[in-house]
mmCIF file of C-alpha atoms in Angstrom:
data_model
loop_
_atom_site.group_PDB
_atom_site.id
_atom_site.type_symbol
_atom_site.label_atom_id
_atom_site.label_comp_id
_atom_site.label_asym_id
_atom_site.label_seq_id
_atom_site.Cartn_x
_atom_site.Cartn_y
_atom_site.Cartn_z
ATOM 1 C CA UNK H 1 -12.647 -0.656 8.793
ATOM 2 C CA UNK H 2 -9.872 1.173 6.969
ATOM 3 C CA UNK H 3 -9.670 3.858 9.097
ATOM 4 C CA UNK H 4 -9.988 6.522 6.564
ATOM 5 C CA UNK H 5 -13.554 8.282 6.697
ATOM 6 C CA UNK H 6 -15.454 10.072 3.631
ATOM 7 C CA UNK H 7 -18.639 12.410 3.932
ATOM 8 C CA UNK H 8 -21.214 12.306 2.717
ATOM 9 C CA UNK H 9 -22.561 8.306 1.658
ATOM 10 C CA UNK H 10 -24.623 9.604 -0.682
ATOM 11 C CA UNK H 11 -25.159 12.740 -2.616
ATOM 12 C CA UNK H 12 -27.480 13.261 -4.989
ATOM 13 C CA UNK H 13 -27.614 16.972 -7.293
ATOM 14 C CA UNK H 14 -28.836 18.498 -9.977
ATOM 15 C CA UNK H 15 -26.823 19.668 -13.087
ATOM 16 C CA UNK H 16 -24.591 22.420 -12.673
ATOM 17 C CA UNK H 17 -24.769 22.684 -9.056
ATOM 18 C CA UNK H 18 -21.316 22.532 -7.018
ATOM 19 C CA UNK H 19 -20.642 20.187 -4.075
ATOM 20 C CA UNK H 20 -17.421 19.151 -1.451
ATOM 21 C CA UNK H 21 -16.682 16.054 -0.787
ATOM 22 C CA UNK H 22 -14.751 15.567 2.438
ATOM 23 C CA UNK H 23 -12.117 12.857 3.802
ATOM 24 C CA UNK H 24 -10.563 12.126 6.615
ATOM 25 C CA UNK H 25 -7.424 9.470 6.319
ATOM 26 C CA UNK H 26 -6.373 7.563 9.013
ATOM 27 C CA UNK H 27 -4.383 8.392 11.771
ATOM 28 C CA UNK H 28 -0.793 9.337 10.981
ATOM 29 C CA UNK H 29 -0.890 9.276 7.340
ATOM 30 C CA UNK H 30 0.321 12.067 5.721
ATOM 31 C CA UNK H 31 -1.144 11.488 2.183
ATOM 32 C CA UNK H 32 -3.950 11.520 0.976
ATOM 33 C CA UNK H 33 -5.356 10.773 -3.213
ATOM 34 C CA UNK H 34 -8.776 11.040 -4.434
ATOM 35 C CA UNK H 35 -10.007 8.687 -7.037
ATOM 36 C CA UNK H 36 -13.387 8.656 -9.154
ATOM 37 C CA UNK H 37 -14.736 5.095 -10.045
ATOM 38 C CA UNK H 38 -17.101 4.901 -12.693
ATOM 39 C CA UNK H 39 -18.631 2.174 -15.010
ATOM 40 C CA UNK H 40 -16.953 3.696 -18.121
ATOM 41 C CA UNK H 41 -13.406 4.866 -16.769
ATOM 42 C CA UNK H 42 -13.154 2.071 -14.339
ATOM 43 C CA UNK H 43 -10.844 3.658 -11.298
ATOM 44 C CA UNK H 44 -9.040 6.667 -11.985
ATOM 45 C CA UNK H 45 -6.438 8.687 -9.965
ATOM 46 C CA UNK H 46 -7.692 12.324 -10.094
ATOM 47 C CA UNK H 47 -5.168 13.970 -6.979
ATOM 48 C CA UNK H 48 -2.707 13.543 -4.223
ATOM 49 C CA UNK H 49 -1.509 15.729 -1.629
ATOM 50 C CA UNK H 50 0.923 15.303 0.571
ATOM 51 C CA UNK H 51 1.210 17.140 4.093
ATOM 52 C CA UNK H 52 -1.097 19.866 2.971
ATOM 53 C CA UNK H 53 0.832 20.384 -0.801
ATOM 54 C CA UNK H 54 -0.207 19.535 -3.994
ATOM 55 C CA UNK H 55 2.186 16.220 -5.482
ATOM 56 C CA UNK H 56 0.479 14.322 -8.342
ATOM 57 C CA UNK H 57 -2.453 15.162 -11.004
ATOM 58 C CA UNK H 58 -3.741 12.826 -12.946
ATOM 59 C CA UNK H 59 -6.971 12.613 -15.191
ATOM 60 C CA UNK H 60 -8.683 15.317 -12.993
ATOM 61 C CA UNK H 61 -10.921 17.920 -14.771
ATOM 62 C CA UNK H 62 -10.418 22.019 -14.179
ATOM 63 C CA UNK H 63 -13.969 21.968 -12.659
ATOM 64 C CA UNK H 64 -12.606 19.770 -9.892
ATOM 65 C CA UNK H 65 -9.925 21.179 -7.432
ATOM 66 C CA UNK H 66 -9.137 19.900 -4.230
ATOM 67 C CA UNK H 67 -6.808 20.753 -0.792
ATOM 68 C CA UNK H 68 -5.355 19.333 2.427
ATOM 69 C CA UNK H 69 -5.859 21.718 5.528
ATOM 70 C CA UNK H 70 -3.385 21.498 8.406
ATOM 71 C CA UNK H 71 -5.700 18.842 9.970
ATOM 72 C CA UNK H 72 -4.699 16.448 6.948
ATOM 73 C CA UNK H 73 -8.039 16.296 6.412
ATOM 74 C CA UNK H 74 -8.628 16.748 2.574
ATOM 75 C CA UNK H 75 -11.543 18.221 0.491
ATOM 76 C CA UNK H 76 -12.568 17.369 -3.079
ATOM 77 C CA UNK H 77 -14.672 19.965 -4.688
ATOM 78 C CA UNK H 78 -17.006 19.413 -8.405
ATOM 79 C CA UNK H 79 -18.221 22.291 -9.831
ATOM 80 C CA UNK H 80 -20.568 22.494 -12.574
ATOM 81 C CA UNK H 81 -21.423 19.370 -12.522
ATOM 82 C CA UNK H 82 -22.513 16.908 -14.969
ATOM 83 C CA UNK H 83 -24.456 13.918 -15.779
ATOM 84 C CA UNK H 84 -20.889 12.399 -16.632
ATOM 85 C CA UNK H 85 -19.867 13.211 -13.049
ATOM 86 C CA UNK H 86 -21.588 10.350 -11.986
ATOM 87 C CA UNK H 87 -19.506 8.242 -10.117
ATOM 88 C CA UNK H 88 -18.031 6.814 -6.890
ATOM 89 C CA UNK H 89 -15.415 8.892 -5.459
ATOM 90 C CA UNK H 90 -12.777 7.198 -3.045
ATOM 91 C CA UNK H 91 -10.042 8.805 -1.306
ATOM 92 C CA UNK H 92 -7.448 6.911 0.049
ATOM 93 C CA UNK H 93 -4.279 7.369 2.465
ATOM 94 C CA UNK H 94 -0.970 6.714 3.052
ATOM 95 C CA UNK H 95 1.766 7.398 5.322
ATOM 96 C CA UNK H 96 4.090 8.595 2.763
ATOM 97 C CA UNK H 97 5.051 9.017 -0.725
ATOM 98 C CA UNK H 98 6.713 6.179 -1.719
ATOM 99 C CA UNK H 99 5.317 3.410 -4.482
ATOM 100 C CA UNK H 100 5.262 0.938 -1.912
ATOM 101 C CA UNK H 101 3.491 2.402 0.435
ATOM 102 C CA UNK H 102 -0.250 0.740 1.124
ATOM 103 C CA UNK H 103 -3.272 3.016 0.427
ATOM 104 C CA UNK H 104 -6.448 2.684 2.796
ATOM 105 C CA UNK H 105 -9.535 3.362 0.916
ATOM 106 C CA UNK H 106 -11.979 4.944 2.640
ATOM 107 C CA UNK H 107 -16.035 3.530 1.663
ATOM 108 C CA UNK H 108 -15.999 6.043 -0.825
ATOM 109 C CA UNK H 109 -19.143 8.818 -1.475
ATOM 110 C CA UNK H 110 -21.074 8.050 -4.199
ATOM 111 C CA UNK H 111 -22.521 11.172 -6.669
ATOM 112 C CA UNK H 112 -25.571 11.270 -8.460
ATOM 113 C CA UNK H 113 -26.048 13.961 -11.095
ATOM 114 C CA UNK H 114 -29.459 14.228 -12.473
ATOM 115 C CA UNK E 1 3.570 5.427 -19.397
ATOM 116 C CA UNK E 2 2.229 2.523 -16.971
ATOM 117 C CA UNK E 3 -0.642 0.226 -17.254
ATOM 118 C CA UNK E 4 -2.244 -2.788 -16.149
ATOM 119 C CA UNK E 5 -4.933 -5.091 -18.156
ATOM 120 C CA UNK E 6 -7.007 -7.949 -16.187
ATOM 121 C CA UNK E 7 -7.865 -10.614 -18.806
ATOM 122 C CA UNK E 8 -11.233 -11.759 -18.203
ATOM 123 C CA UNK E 9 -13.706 -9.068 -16.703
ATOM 124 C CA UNK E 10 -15.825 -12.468 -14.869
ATOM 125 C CA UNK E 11 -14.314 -15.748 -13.913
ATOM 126 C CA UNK E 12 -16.765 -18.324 -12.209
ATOM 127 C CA UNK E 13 -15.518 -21.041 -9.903
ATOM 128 C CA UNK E 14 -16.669 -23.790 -8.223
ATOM 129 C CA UNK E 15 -16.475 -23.484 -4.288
ATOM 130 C CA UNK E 16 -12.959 -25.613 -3.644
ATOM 131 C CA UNK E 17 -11.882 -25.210 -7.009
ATOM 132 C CA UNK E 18 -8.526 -22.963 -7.792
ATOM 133 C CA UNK E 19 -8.839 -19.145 -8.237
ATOM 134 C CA UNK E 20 -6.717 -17.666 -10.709
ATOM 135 C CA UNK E 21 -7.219 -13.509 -11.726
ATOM 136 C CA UNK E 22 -4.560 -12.622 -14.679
ATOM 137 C CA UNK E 23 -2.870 -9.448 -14.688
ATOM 138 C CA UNK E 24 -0.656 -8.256 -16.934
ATOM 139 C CA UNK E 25 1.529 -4.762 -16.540
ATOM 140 C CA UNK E 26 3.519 -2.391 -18.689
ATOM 141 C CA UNK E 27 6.177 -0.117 -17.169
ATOM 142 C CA UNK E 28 9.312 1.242 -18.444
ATOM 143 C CA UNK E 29 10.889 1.209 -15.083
ATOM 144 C CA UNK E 30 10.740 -1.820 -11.978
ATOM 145 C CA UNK E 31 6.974 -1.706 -11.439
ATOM 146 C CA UNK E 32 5.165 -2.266 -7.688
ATOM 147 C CA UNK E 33 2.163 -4.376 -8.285
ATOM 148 C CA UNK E 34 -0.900 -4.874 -6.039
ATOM 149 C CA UNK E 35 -4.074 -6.595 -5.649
ATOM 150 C CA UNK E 36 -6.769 -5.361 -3.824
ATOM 151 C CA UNK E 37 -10.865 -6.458 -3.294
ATOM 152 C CA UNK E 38 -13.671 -4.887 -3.391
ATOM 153 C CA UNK E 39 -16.605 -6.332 -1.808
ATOM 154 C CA UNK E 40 -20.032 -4.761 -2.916
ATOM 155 C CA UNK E 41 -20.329 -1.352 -1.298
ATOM 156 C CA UNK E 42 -17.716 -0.711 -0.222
ATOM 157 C CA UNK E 43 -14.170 0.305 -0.838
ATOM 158 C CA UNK E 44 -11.125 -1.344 -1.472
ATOM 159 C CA UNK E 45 -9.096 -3.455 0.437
ATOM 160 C CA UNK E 46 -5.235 -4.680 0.168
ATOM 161 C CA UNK E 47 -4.999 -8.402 -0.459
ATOM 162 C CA UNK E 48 -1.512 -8.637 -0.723
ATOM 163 C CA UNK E 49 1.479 -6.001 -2.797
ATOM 164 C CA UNK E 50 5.220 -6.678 -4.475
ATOM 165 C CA UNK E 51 7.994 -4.026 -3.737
ATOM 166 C CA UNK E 52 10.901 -6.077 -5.736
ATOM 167 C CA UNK E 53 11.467 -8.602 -2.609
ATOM 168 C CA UNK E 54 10.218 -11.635 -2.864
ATOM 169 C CA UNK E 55 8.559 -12.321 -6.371
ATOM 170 C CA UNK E 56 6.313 -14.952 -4.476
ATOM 171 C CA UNK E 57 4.040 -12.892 -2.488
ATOM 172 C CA UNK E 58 1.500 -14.117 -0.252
ATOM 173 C CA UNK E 59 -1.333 -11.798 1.091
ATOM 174 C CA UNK E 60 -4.589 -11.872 3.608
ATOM 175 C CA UNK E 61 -7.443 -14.631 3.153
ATOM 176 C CA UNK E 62 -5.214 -17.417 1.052
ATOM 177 C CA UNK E 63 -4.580 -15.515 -1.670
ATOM 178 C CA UNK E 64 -0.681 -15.059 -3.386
ATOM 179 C CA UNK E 65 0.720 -13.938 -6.472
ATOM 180 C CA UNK E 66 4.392 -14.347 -8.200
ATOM 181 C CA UNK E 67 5.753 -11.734 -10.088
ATOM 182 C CA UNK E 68 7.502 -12.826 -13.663
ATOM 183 C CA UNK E 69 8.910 -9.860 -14.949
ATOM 184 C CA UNK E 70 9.833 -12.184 -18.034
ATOM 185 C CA UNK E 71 5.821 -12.525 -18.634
ATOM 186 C CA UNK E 72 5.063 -8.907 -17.458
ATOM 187 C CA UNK E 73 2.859 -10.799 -15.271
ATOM 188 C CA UNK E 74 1.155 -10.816 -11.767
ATOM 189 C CA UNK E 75 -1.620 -13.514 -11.431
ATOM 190 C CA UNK E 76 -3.517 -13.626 -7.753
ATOM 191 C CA UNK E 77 -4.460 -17.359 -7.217
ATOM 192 C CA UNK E 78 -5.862 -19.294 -4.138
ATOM 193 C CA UNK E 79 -5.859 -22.830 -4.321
ATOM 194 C CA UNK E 80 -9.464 -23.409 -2.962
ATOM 195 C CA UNK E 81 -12.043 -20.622 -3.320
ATOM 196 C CA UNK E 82 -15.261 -19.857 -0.675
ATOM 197 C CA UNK E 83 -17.927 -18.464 -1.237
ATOM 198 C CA UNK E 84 -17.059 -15.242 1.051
ATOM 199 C CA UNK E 85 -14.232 -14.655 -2.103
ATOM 200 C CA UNK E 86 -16.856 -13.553 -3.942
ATOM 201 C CA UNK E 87 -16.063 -9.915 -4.894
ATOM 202 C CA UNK E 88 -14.729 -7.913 -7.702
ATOM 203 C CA UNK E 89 -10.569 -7.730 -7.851
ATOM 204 C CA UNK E 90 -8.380 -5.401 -8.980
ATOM 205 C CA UNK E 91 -4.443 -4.872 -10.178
ATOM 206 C CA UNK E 92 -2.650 -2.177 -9.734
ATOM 207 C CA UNK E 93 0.548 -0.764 -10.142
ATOM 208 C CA UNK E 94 3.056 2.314 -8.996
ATOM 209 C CA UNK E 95 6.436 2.824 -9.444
ATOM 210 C CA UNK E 96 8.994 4.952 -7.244
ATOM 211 C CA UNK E 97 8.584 7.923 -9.516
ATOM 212 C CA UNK E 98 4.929 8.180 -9.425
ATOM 213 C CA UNK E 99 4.587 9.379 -5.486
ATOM 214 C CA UNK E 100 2.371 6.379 -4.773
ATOM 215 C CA UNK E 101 -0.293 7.083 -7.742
ATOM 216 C CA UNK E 102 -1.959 3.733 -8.614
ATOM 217 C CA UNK E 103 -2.881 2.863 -12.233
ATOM 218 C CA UNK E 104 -5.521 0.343 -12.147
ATOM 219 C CA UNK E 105 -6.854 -2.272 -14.396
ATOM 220 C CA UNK E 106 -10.207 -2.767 -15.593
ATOM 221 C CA UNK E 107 -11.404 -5.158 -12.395
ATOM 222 C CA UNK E 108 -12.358 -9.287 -11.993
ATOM 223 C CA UNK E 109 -15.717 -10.105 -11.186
ATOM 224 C CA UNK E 110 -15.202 -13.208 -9.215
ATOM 225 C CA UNK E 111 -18.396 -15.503 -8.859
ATOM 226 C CA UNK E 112 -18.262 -18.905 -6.723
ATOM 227 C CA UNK E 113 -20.953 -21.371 -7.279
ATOM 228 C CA UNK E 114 -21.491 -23.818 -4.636
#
């Protein structure tokens, strides 16, 4: 057990519907960065935030957004969704910021788009 | 730009017989490299990382890795494997400018036979 919790398991949706994914990191950590793992794109870094503020972007798509609330708690939200969206989201956490710190993956949620 | 490639999406081994998971990196400046498991179902775990100390690195369950920054290199080996190292493996790789983002490779299916 990483420490790090994500809700739901399992979601399953219908095209163009919107749902939040939620994550919790572990105790401590301030960071937190969402990645989408799929069978195509292999593991991707979509976001990071760090103590409740936006720090890295990578290949995330505008109908995605996500936040940190002053819990450190983080929420990933996918809007108009597609069949693409597909996937296995993790998030993952971190005390800090630096390239050597570890990440703890959470079990990830994984999306179904039908 | 960074980037990692794992030669060889399956490698098969006999239960006993030496594990070894290429990676190779790019990076255009000192690179932090790291090797984590997944088991099926669930997310990733840390096997072992390199933060420019020691280029011999030795991680959780038997597992190491040297870093050769002449080869651009980063190969996880374990001298005998079990059948509980059955998983999929992947490299990964940050650098002190990228605020912990990971780039991953493309993932090792390992399979031991007994």
């Amino acid at each position: 057990d990483s420490g790090v919790t994500q809700t739901p398991k399992h979601l399953i949706t219908a095209t163009g519907q919107r749902v939040t994914l939620r994550c919790s990191p572990r105790s401590g950590d301030l960071s937190v960065y969402w990645y989408q793992q799929s069978l195509d794109q292999g593991l991707q870094f979509l976001i990071q935030y760090y103590n409740g503020e936006e720090r890295a972007k990578g290949n995330i798509l505008e109908r995605f957004s996500a936040q940190q609330f002053p819990d450190l708690h983080s929420e990933l939200n996918l809007s108009s969704l597609e069949l693409g969206d597909s996937a296995l989201y993790f998030c993952a956490s971190s005390f800090g910021l630096a390239g050597t710190d570890t990440q703890y993956f959470g079990p990830g949620t994984r999306l179904t788009v039908l | 730009a960074q980037s990692v490639t794992q030669l060889g999406s399956h490698v098969s081994v006999s239960e006993g017989a030496l594990v070894l998971l290429r990676c190779n990196y790019s990076s255009s400046v000192p690179p932090y490299l790291f090797w984590y498991v997944q088991y099926p179902n669930q997310g990733l775990q840390l096997l072992l990382k390199y933060t420019s100390a020691a280029t011999l690195v030795k991680g959780i369950n038997g597992f190491e890795a040297e870093f050769k920054k002449s080869e651009t290199s980063f190969h996880l080996t374990k001298p005998s494997a079990h059948m509980s190292d059955a998983a999929e493996y992947f490299c990964a790789v940050s650098d002190h400018s990228s605020y912990g983002k990971l780039t991953f490779g493309q993932g090792t299916i390992l399979t031991v036979h007994p």
